[in-house]
Coordinates of C-alpha atoms in Angstrom, one line a residue:
Chain A
X1 CA -40.8 11.8 -34.1
X2 CA -38.8 13.3 -31.3
X3 CA -39.8 13.6 -27.6
X4 CA -38.5 16.1 -25.2
X5 CA -38.8 14.8 -21.7
X6 CA -38.2 17.0 -18.8
X7 CA -38.6 16.7 -15.1
X8 CA -41.0 19.1 -13.5
X9 CA -39.4 21.5 -11.0
X10 CA -36.5 19.0 -10.9
X11 CA -34.5 19.9 -7.8
X12 CA -37.6 20.5 -5.7
X13 CA -39.1 17.2 -7.0
X14 CA -35.9 15.4 -5.8
X15 CA -36.4 16.8 -2.3
X16 CA -40.1 15.9 -2.3
X17 CA -39.4 12.2 -3.0
X18 CA -38.0 11.9 0.5
X19 CA -40.2 14.5 2.1
X20 CA -43.8 13.7 1.0
X21 CA -45.0 15.8 4.0
X22 CA -44.0 18.9 2.0
X23 CA -46.2 18.1 -1.0
X24 CA -48.7 20.8 -1.7
X25 CA -46.6 23.4 0.0
X26 CA -44.4 26.1 -1.3
X27 CA -40.8 24.7 -1.6
X28 CA -37.8 26.3 -3.1
X29 CA -34.2 25.2 -3.6
X30 CA -31.4 27.8 -3.3
X31 CA -28.2 28.1 -5.2
X32 CA -24.7 27.7 -3.7
X33 CA -24.3 29.9 -0.6
X34 CA -28.1 30.0 -0.3
X35 CA -28.1 32.9 -2.6
X36 CA -30.9 32.6 -5.1
X37 CA -33.9 30.5 -5.9
X38 CA -33.0 27.9 -8.5
X39 CA -36.0 25.6 -8.4
X40 CA -39.6 26.1 -7.2
X41 CA -42.6 23.9 -6.5
X42 CA -45.9 24.9 -8.3
X43 CA -47.1 26.2 -5.0
X44 CA -44.0 28.4 -4.7
X45 CA -44.7 29.7 -8.2
X46 CA -48.3 30.4 -7.3
X47 CA -47.4 32.7 -4.3
X48 CA -45.3 34.8 -6.7
X49 CA -41.7 33.7 -6.0
X50 CA -39.8 34.4 -9.2
X51 CA -37.0 32.2 -10.5
X52 CA -33.6 33.6 -9.5
X53 CA -34.9 35.8 -6.8
X54 CA -32.5 36.5 -4.0
X55 CA -33.4 34.5 -0.9
X56 CA -33.6 37.5 1.5
X57 CA -36.3 39.0 -0.8
X58 CA -38.6 36.1 -0.7
X59 CA -38.0 34.6 2.8
X60 CA -41.0 36.5 4.2
X61 CA -43.3 35.2 1.5
X62 CA -42.2 31.6 2.2
X63 CA -42.7 32.1 6.0
X64 CA -46.1 33.7 5.4
X65 CA -47.3 30.6 3.3
X66 CA -45.8 27.9 5.5
X67 CA -43.1 27.3 2.9
X68 CA -39.8 25.5 3.1
X69 CA -36.4 26.0 1.5
X70 CA -33.5 23.7 0.8
X71 CA -29.8 24.4 0.1
X72 CA -28.9 22.8 -3.3
X73 CA -27.9 19.2 -2.7
X74 CA -26.2 18.4 -6.0
X75 CA -25.1 15.0 -4.9
X76 CA -28.8 14.0 -4.6
X77 CA -29.9 15.7 -7.8
X78 CA -27.1 14.2 -9.8
X79 CA -28.0 10.7 -8.6
X80 CA -31.7 11.2 -9.2
X81 CA -30.9 12.6 -12.7
X82 CA -28.9 9.5 -13.5
X83 CA -31.8 7.3 -12.4
X84 CA -34.3 9.2 -14.5
X85 CA -32.1 9.1 -17.6
X86 CA -31.4 5.4 -17.2
X87 CA -35.1 4.7 -16.9
X88 CA -35.8 6.8 -20.0
X89 CA -33.3 4.7 -22.0
X90 CA -35.6 1.7 -21.6
X91 CA -38.4 3.6 -23.5
X92 CA -36.7 4.8 -26.7
X93 CA -34.3 3.4 -29.4
X94 CA -32.1 6.5 -28.9
X95 CA -31.7 9.2 -26.3
X96 CA -29.7 12.4 -26.0
X97 CA -29.3 13.7 -22.5
X98 CA -29.7 17.4 -23.0
X99 CA -29.3 18.7 -19.4
X100 CA -29.6 17.4 -15.9
X101 CA -33.4 17.3 -16.2
X102 CA -34.0 17.1 -19.9
X103 CA -33.6 14.5 -22.6
X104 CA -34.5 14.1 -26.2
X105 CA -35.8 10.7 -27.2
X106 CA -35.7 9.7 -30.9
X107 CA -38.7 7.7 -31.9
X108 CA -37.9 7.4 -35.6
X109 CA -39.1 4.2 -37.1
X110 CA -40.8 3.4 -33.8
X111 CA -44.6 3.1 -33.8
X112 CA -45.9 1.9 -30.5
X113 CA -49.5 0.7 -30.2
X114 CA -52.1 2.0 -29.7
X115 CA -50.4 5.4 -30.1
X116 CA -47.4 7.4 -29.2
X117 CA -49.5 9.4 -26.7
X118 CA -50.6 6.3 -24.9
X119 CA -47.1 5.0 -24.8
X120 CA -45.8 8.4 -23.5
X121 CA -48.5 8.4 -20.7
X122 CA -47.4 5.0 -19.6
X123 CA -43.8 6.0 -19.7
X124 CA -44.6 9.1 -17.6
X125 CA -46.5 7.0 -15.0
X126 CA -43.8 4.3 -14.8
X127 CA -41.0 6.8 -14.4
X128 CA -42.9 8.6 -11.7
X129 CA -43.5 5.4 -9.8
X130 CA -39.9 4.1 -10.2
X131 CA -38.1 7.3 -9.3
X132 CA -40.6 9.6 -7.7
X133 CA -39.9 12.3 -10.2
X134 CA -42.8 13.8 -12.2
X135 CA -42.0 14.4 -15.9
X136 CA -43.7 16.2 -18.8
X137 CA -43.4 15.0 -22.4
X138 CA -43.6 16.8 -25.7
X139 CA -43.7 14.9 -28.9
X140 CA -43.3 16.3 -32.4
X141 CA -41.6 15.7 -35.8
X142 CA -38.6 18.0 -34.9
X143 CA -36.6 18.8 -31.8
X144 CA -37.7 22.5 -31.7
X145 CA -41.4 21.5 -32.0
X146 CA -40.9 18.8 -29.3
X147 CA -39.7 21.6 -27.1
X148 CA -42.9 23.6 -27.9
X149 CA -45.1 20.5 -27.3
X150 CA -43.4 20.1 -23.9
X151 CA -44.3 23.7 -23.0
X152 CA -47.9 23.0 -23.9
X153 CA -47.9 19.8 -21.8
X154 CA -46.4 21.7 -18.8
X155 CA -48.7 24.7 -19.1
X156 CA -51.9 22.7 -19.4
X157 CA -51.5 19.7 -17.1
X158 CA -55.2 19.2 -16.6
X159 CA -56.0 19.0 -20.4
X160 CA -52.8 17.2 -21.5
X161 CA -52.1 15.0 -18.5
X162 CA -48.5 16.1 -18.9
X163 CA -48.1 14.7 -22.4
X164 CA -48.7 16.6 -25.7
X165 CA -48.2 15.4 -29.2
X166 CA -47.9 17.7 -32.2
X167 CA -48.7 15.3 -35.0
X168 CA -50.7 17.4 -37.4
X169 CA -50.8 20.8 -39.0
X170 CA -53.6 22.1 -36.9
X171 CA -51.9 21.3 -33.6
X172 CA -48.6 22.7 -34.8
X173 CA -50.2 26.0 -35.7
X174 CA -52.3 26.2 -32.6
X175 CA -49.2 25.6 -30.4
X176 CA -47.1 28.1 -32.2
X177 CA -49.7 30.8 -32.0
X178 CA -49.9 30.2 -28.3
X179 CA -46.2 30.3 -27.6
X180 CA -44.7 33.8 -26.9
X181 CA -41.6 34.5 -28.9
X182 CA -39.5 34.8 -25.8
X183 CA -40.2 31.2 -24.8
X184 CA -39.0 29.8 -28.1
X185 CA -36.0 27.5 -27.7
X186 CA -32.9 29.3 -28.7
X187 CA -34.4 32.8 -28.9
X188 CA -32.5 34.8 -26.3
X189 CA -33.7 37.8 -24.5
X190 CA -32.0 40.2 -26.9
X191 CA -33.6 38.6 -29.9
X192 CA -37.0 38.4 -28.4
X193 CA -36.9 42.1 -27.7
X194 CA -35.8 42.9 -31.2
X195 CA -38.4 40.7 -32.7
X196 CA -41.2 42.1 -30.5
X197 CA -40.4 45.6 -31.8
X198 CA -40.8 44.2 -35.2
X199 CA -44.3 43.0 -34.2
X200 CA -43.3 39.4 -33.8
X201 CA -45.2 38.2 -30.7
X202 CA -45.4 34.5 -31.1
X203 CA -43.5 31.5 -32.4
X204 CA -46.1 31.5 -35.3
X205 CA -45.2 35.1 -36.3
X206 CA -41.6 34.1 -36.3
X207 CA -42.3 31.3 -38.8
X208 CA -44.0 33.8 -41.1
X209 CA -40.8 35.9 -41.5
X210 CA -39.2 35.6 -44.9
X211 CA -36.2 33.1 -45.1
X212 CA -33.9 35.8 -46.4
X213 CA -34.6 38.2 -43.5
X214 CA -34.0 35.4 -41.0
X215 CA -30.8 34.3 -42.6
X216 CA -29.5 37.8 -42.9
X217 CA -30.2 38.9 -39.4
X218 CA -30.2 35.7 -37.4
X219 CA -27.7 33.6 -39.4
X220 CA -28.2 30.0 -40.5
X221 CA -29.0 29.1 -36.9
X222 CA -32.1 31.3 -37.0
X223 CA -33.1 29.8 -40.3
X224 CA -32.7 26.3 -39.0
X225 CA -34.9 27.1 -36.0
X226 CA -37.6 28.5 -38.4
X227 CA -37.5 25.3 -40.5
X228 CA -37.6 23.2 -37.4
X229 CA -40.7 25.1 -36.2
X230 CA -42.3 24.5 -39.6
X231 CA -41.8 20.8 -39.1
X232 CA -38.7 20.2 -41.1
X233 CA -36.1 18.4 -39.0
X234 CA -32.6 19.9 -39.5
X235 CA -31.0 20.4 -36.1
X236 CA -27.5 18.8 -35.9
X237 CA -25.1 18.5 -33.0
X238 CA -22.6 21.2 -32.5
X239 CA -19.2 20.1 -33.7
X240 CA -16.2 20.8 -31.6
X241 CA -12.6 21.0 -32.7
X242 CA -10.8 17.7 -32.0
X243 CA -7.5 18.0 -30.1
X244 CA -4.6 15.5 -30.1
X245 CA -3.6 16.1 -26.5
X246 CA -5.0 18.2 -23.7
X247 CA -2.9 19.9 -21.1
X248 CA -3.7 21.9 -18.0
X249 CA -1.1 23.6 -15.8
X250 CA -0.6 26.5 -13.4
X251 CA 2.1 28.3 -11.6
X252 CA 1.3 28.9 -8.0
X253 CA 1.7 32.2 -6.4
X254 CA 2.7 30.5 -3.1
X255 CA 4.8 27.4 -3.4
X256 CA 3.1 24.2 -2.2
X257 CA 4.8 22.2 0.5
X258 CA 2.8 19.1 1.1
X259 CA 1.6 16.1 -1.0
X260 CA -2.0 16.9 -0.1
X261 CA -1.8 20.4 -1.5
X262 CA -0.2 19.3 -4.7
X263 CA -2.7 16.4 -5.0
X264 CA -5.6 18.8 -4.6
X265 CA -4.4 20.9 -7.5
X266 CA -3.6 17.9 -9.7
X267 CA -7.2 16.7 -9.2
X268 CA -8.5 20.1 -10.3
X269 CA -6.3 20.0 -13.4
X270 CA -7.5 16.5 -14.2
X271 CA -11.1 17.5 -13.8
X272 CA -10.7 20.5 -16.1
X273 CA -8.8 18.3 -18.7
X274 CA -11.3 15.5 -18.5
X275 CA -14.2 18.0 -19.1
X276 CA -12.4 19.3 -22.2
X277 CA -11.9 15.7 -23.2
X278 CA -15.6 14.8 -22.9
X279 CA -16.6 18.0 -24.7
X280 CA -14.7 16.9 -27.8
X281 CA -16.0 13.4 -27.3
X282 CA -12.6 11.8 -26.9
X283 CA -11.0 9.3 -24.5
X284 CA -7.4 9.3 -23.3
X285 CA -5.0 6.4 -23.2
X286 CA -2.3 8.0 -21.2
X287 CA -1.9 10.5 -18.4
X288 CA 1.2 12.6 -17.6
X289 CA 1.7 14.5 -14.4
X290 CA 4.6 16.8 -13.7
X291 CA 5.7 19.1 -10.8
X292 CA 8.6 21.5 -10.7
X293 CA 10.3 23.9 -8.3
X294 CA 11.0 27.5 -9.1
X295 CA 13.8 27.4 -11.7
X296 CA 14.8 31.0 -11.0
X297 CA 15.5 30.5 -7.4
X298 CA 19.2 30.9 -6.7
X299 CA 21.3 28.6 -4.6
X300 CA 18.8 25.8 -4.9
X301 CA 18.9 22.9 -7.2
X302 CA 15.9 23.0 -9.5
X303 CA 13.6 20.0 -9.3
X304 CA 11.6 18.6 -12.1
X305 CA 9.7 15.4 -11.8
X306 CA 7.3 13.7 -14.1
X307 CA 5.5 10.4 -14.6
X308 CA 3.3 8.8 -17.2
X309 CA 0.8 6.1 -16.8
X310 CA -0.7 4.0 -19.6
X311 CA -4.3 3.4 -18.8
X312 CA -5.7 -0.1 -18.7
X313 CA -8.6 1.2 -20.8
X314 CA -9.0 4.5 -22.5
X315 CA -11.4 6.7 -20.6
X316 CA -12.8 10.2 -20.2
X317 CA -14.0 9.6 -16.6
X318 CA -12.6 12.1 -14.2
X319 CA -12.8 9.4 -11.5
X320 CA -10.6 7.0 -13.4
X321 CA -8.1 9.6 -14.6
X322 CA -7.8 10.9 -11.0
X323 CA -6.9 7.4 -9.8
X324 CA -4.0 7.2 -12.3
X325 CA -2.9 10.7 -11.6
X326 CA -2.7 9.9 -7.9
X327 CA -0.6 6.8 -8.5
X328 CA 1.8 8.9 -10.6
X329 CA 2.0 11.6 -8.1
X330 CA 2.8 9.1 -5.3
X331 CA 5.7 7.8 -7.4
X332 CA 7.2 11.2 -8.4
X333 CA 6.4 13.4 -5.4
X334 CA 9.3 14.7 -3.3
X335 CA 8.9 17.3 -0.7
X336 CA 10.5 20.2 -2.5
X337 CA 8.6 23.6 -2.8
X338 CA 6.4 23.1 -5.8
X339 CA 6.0 26.2 -8.0
X340 CA 4.3 24.7 -10.9
X341 CA 2.3 21.6 -11.7
X342 CA 0.5 20.3 -14.7
X343 CA -1.2 17.3 -16.3
X344 CA -1.3 16.2 -20.0
X345 CA -3.9 13.8 -21.3
X346 CA -2.4 11.9 -24.3
X347 CA -3.1 9.2 -26.8
X348 CA -6.6 10.6 -27.5
X349 CA -9.1 8.9 -29.8
X350 CA -12.7 9.6 -30.5
X351 CA -15.0 7.9 -27.9
X352 CA -17.1 6.5 -30.8
X353 CA -14.1 4.6 -32.0
X354 CA -13.4 3.3 -28.5
X355 CA -16.9 2.1 -28.2
X356 CA -16.3 -0.3 -31.2
X357 CA -13.4 -2.0 -29.5
X358 CA -14.4 -5.3 -28.1
X359 CA -11.5 -5.7 -25.8
X360 CA -12.9 -3.6 -23.0
X361 CA -16.6 -4.4 -22.9
X362 CA -16.9 -3.0 -19.4
X363 CA -15.4 0.4 -20.0
X364 CA -16.9 3.8 -19.4
X365 CA -18.9 3.0 -16.4
X366 CA -18.8 6.6 -15.4
X367 CA -20.1 8.0 -18.6
X368 CA -23.5 9.0 -17.3
X369 CA -22.1 10.4 -14.1
X370 CA -19.6 12.5 -16.0
X371 CA -22.2 13.7 -18.4
X372 CA -24.3 14.8 -15.5
X373 CA -21.3 16.5 -13.9
X374 CA -20.5 18.4 -17.1
X375 CA -24.1 19.5 -17.5
X376 CA -24.5 20.7 -14.0
X377 CA -21.2 22.6 -14.3
X378 CA -22.3 24.0 -17.6
X379 CA -25.6 25.1 -16.3
X380 CA -24.4 26.5 -12.9
X381 CA -20.8 27.4 -13.5
X382 CA -17.7 25.4 -13.5
X383 CA -16.8 23.8 -10.2
X384 CA -20.4 23.6 -9.1
X385 CA -20.0 19.9 -8.7
X386 CA -16.6 18.5 -8.0
X387 CA -14.7 15.3 -7.3
X388 CA -14.3 15.2 -3.5
X389 CA -10.5 15.6 -3.5
X390 CA -10.6 18.6 -5.8
X391 CA -9.4 22.0 -4.8
X392 CA -12.1 24.1 -3.4
X393 CA -14.1 21.4 -1.7
X394 CA -11.6 21.5 1.2
X395 CA -10.8 25.1 1.2
X396 CA -13.9 27.1 0.6
X397 CA -16.6 26.1 3.0
X398 CA -19.9 26.7 1.2
X399 CA -22.7 28.1 3.2
X400 CA -25.5 25.5 3.2
X401 CA -27.8 26.1 6.0
X402 CA -30.5 23.6 5.1
X403 CA -28.9 20.8 3.1
X404 CA -31.1 17.7 2.9
X405 CA -29.5 14.3 3.6
X406 CA -27.8 12.6 0.6
X407 CA -30.5 9.9 0.7
X408 CA -29.1 8.0 -2.2
X409 CA -25.4 8.4 -2.1
X410 CA -24.4 8.1 1.6
X411 CA -25.2 5.2 3.9
X412 CA -25.3 7.4 6.9
X413 CA -28.0 9.6 5.2
X414 CA -30.4 6.9 4.0
X415 CA -34.1 7.3 4.9
X416 CA -35.2 6.1 8.3
X417 CA -38.4 4.0 8.2
X418 CA -40.3 3.4 11.4
X419 CA -41.5 0.0 12.4
X420 CA -43.7 1.0 15.3
Chain B
X1 CA -5.8 -10.7 -3.8
X2 CA -3.9 -12.2 -0.9
X3 CA -5.8 -14.1 1.8
X4 CA -4.4 -14.7 5.2
X5 CA -5.4 -17.7 7.2
X6 CA -6.9 -16.6 10.5
X7 CA -8.6 -19.6 12.0
X8 CA -9.2 -23.2 11.2
X9 CA -10.5 -26.4 12.7
X10 CA -10.6 -29.9 11.1
X11 CA -13.4 -28.9 8.7
X12 CA -13.3 -25.2 8.0
X13 CA -10.6 -22.6 7.4
X14 CA -11.3 -18.9 7.6
X15 CA -9.3 -16.3 5.7
X16 CA -9.0 -12.6 6.1
X17 CA -8.7 -10.5 3.0
X18 CA -5.8 -8.2 2.7
X19 CA -7.6 -4.9 2.2
X20 CA -4.6 -3.2 0.6
X21 CA -4.4 -5.9 -2.0
X22 CA -8.0 -5.5 -2.8
X23 CA -7.5 -1.8 -3.7
X24 CA -5.1 -2.8 -6.6
X25 CA -6.2 -2.2 -10.1
X26 CA -4.5 -2.7 -13.4
X27 CA -1.6 -0.3 -13.8
X28 CA 0.6 -0.9 -16.8
X29 CA 3.4 1.4 -17.9
X30 CA 3.9 -0.2 -21.3
X31 CA 1.8 -2.1 -23.7
X32 CA 1.9 -5.7 -22.5
X33 CA 3.5 -7.7 -25.2
X34 CA 4.0 -11.0 -23.5
X35 CA 2.2 -14.3 -24.0
X36 CA -1.4 -13.9 -22.7
X37 CA -2.3 -16.2 -19.9
X38 CA -4.4 -19.1 -21.0
X39 CA -6.5 -18.5 -17.9
X40 CA -7.7 -15.2 -19.3
X41 CA -10.2 -17.0 -21.5
X42 CA -11.9 -18.3 -18.3
X43 CA -11.9 -15.1 -16.4
X44 CA -15.3 -14.2 -14.8
X45 CA -16.2 -11.2 -12.8
X46 CA -16.2 -11.8 -9.0
X47 CA -19.6 -12.2 -7.4
X48 CA -21.1 -8.9 -6.6
X49 CA -23.7 -8.8 -3.8
X50 CA -25.4 -5.7 -5.2
X51 CA -26.3 -7.7 -8.3
X52 CA -28.1 -10.1 -6.2
X53 CA -29.9 -7.5 -4.1
X54 CA -30.6 -4.9 -6.7
X55 CA -32.7 -6.0 -9.7
X56 CA -33.6 -2.5 -10.9
X57 CA -30.8 -0.1 -9.9
X58 CA -32.6 3.0 -11.1
X59 CA -35.6 2.4 -8.9
X60 CA -33.8 0.9 -5.9
X61 CA -33.4 2.8 -2.6
X62 CA -32.2 1.9 0.8
X63 CA -33.6 2.8 4.2
X64 CA -32.8 2.0 7.8
X65 CA -35.4 0.5 10.1
X66 CA -36.2 2.1 13.5
X67 CA -38.4 -0.1 15.7
X68 CA -39.5 -3.8 15.9
X69 CA -43.0 -4.0 14.7
X70 CA -41.9 -6.3 11.8
X71 CA -39.7 -8.5 13.9
X72 CA -41.6 -11.8 13.1
X73 CA -40.7 -11.5 9.4
X74 CA -37.1 -10.8 10.2
X75 CA -37.1 -7.1 9.9
X76 CA -35.4 -5.7 13.0
X77 CA -34.3 -2.4 14.5
X78 CA -31.3 -1.1 12.6
X79 CA -31.7 -3.4 9.6
X80 CA -31.3 -2.0 6.1
X81 CA -34.2 -2.4 3.7
X82 CA -33.7 -2.7 0.0
X83 CA -36.7 -1.0 -1.6
X84 CA -37.8 -1.2 -5.2
X85 CA -40.1 1.7 -6.2
X86 CA -40.9 0.3 -9.6
X87 CA -42.7 -2.8 -8.2
X88 CA -46.5 -2.6 -7.8
X89 CA -48.2 -3.0 -4.5
X90 CA -49.9 -6.4 -4.1
X91 CA -51.5 -8.4 -1.4
X92 CA -48.9 -9.7 1.1
X93 CA -46.0 -7.6 -0.1
X94 CA -44.0 -5.7 2.5
X95 CA -44.0 -2.0 1.7
X96 CA -42.5 1.2 2.8
X97 CA -45.4 3.6 3.2
X98 CA -45.8 7.2 4.1
X99 CA -48.7 7.6 6.6
X100 CA -49.6 10.9 8.4
X101 CA -46.1 12.4 8.4
X102 CA -43.8 9.5 8.7
X103 CA -42.3 6.6 6.8
X104 CA -43.3 3.1 8.1
X105 CA -42.7 -0.5 7.0
X106 CA -45.7 -2.9 7.1
X107 CA -47.2 -5.8 5.2
X108 CA -50.0 -4.8 2.8
X109 CA -53.4 -6.4 3.1
X110 CA -56.3 -5.5 0.9
X111 CA -59.9 -6.4 2.0
X112 CA -63.1 -5.1 0.4
X113 CA -61.2 -2.2 -1.2
X114 CA -59.7 -1.2 2.1
X115 CA -55.9 -1.2 2.6
X116 CA -54.5 -2.4 5.9
X117 CA -50.9 -2.0 7.1
X118 CA -50.3 -5.1 9.1
X119 CA -47.4 -5.4 11.5
X120 CA -45.5 -8.6 12.1
X121 CA -45.4 -8.5 15.9
X122 CA -48.4 -9.3 18.1
X123 CA -47.7 -6.3 20.3
X124 CA -48.7 -3.9 17.5
X125 CA -52.1 -3.4 15.8
X126 CA -52.8 -3.2 12.1
X127 CA -53.5 0.3 10.7
X128 CA -56.6 0.7 8.6
X129 CA -55.9 3.3 5.9
X130 CA -58.8 5.7 5.5
X131 CA -59.4 8.6 3.2
X132 CA -58.4 11.0 6.0
X133 CA -54.9 9.6 6.1
X134 CA -52.2 11.3 4.1
X135 CA -51.1 8.0 2.6
X136 CA -48.5 6.9 0.0
X137 CA -47.2 3.4 -0.8
X138 CA -43.6 4.6 -1.4
X139 CA -41.9 1.3 -2.5
X140 CA -41.9 -2.4 -2.1
X141 CA -39.3 -4.1 0.2
X142 CA -37.3 -6.7 -1.7
X143 CA -34.5 -7.7 0.7
X144 CA -33.5 -7.0 4.3
X145 CA -29.8 -6.6 5.1
X146 CA -29.2 -7.6 8.7
X147 CA -25.9 -7.6 10.6
X148 CA -25.5 -10.7 12.8
X149 CA -22.6 -9.2 14.8

């Protein structure tokens, strides 16, 4: 059996951990620059605030219902996500972190007593007590069905208590007949419209389509989804081409004249490179950094400087790689006008292989953090979450009118508790 | 790590740590091929204060104290509390609670199914938690970090 665990209204829930006074009120979290609603409390949903609504359109609704909004505090959400994911790992033999607020748990060969449902209820309660984050759990024989079960758990909290298990044919059919086609995992808007025109209204209707039709029109991906919904587990992880080295470089329109400017760019390049590295599930053993002046400029001697560092341990952590890049840059930097800079990550091997090495038992301490970083950046656009020294964090001031304190990541922001 | 002697008497010597030295980390340009140090086999990681203070990292939070109602158990104004949310409330445990709009730190006392929040300072009175109170036991205090300077 698989479980799909996801946090309810995750960003809002993170804020409410430290603001219990706002429980039971409409609360929303806004995207960067306070543009759009990206998370809503149940009460905010109830007063009709749609997901993605521009803030100016819903501000009056919030005011009318004594609601509150927050600017997105990704430092807080990232840390809370890490906590929830770490807690989940204690509950299952294997876990796949699917997004910042979702994870698949693999319960194959695992039969807790008295039942999976009881076990899941206990897990839900413990995770809420330990982190303050409420979760919903869907359990089923396939990943796609676990997603369906999760939707049932979320939609009917009173009946399910936030946990729904699809473990027989009757429950499977009932859930699929209830689930609208547009809410099926992997069916995009375009496909749900096409299917609806064909009279396919629910997930159940979809599973009634002939295999040939599904394969012909929706490729093997669609067919896999159909099989998954029928209870046949067949979803595999996406494979990504494996590269031997990864390089990132840019020429600058305006030459850079200070170490800090160059460093900022190099950190951006490392971040991009490290993200690619993690996508193909590799770790790097060496980092190369180079800078050069404009070779076409007359009368001036062209400069080209480069340095390589061999890493103490192979890694894909942006934080570790940045440390080495900084060291290299300190060694090679000279104050000439820098026209182009670049980084190359070398000596790549699969991170699976690296995990088998016993020489570095303490490696990859940033794995979870990097995973969260990548997933946030995937979900909300590259550069949503950055390393502090990275380009952009200094230059473009982001409008964040109502940013909550970073309760869990900055000493100056921790909770204040009264003893009065 | 270099240590610099800063003060000593006939019994004790105090050293200051060289902060720069502390920032160093392994940086090797080529694969080390020399004879490994026999001391490597006996290497242990240095003591880490957070390991002592934090048993459950995922459920541990910090908070700063404002006020002196818990003075008699050593929780003073400005101290930092280490709070473990995963621990269950129990008689006598010191808890961070949320009561009527603010966070407060008190000792828990249960009597005839009623919860009291008991201060540790005779100048303050216990709070009886009633159904009208908006009340949450937010987490259990495990350590207090106090600066003596």
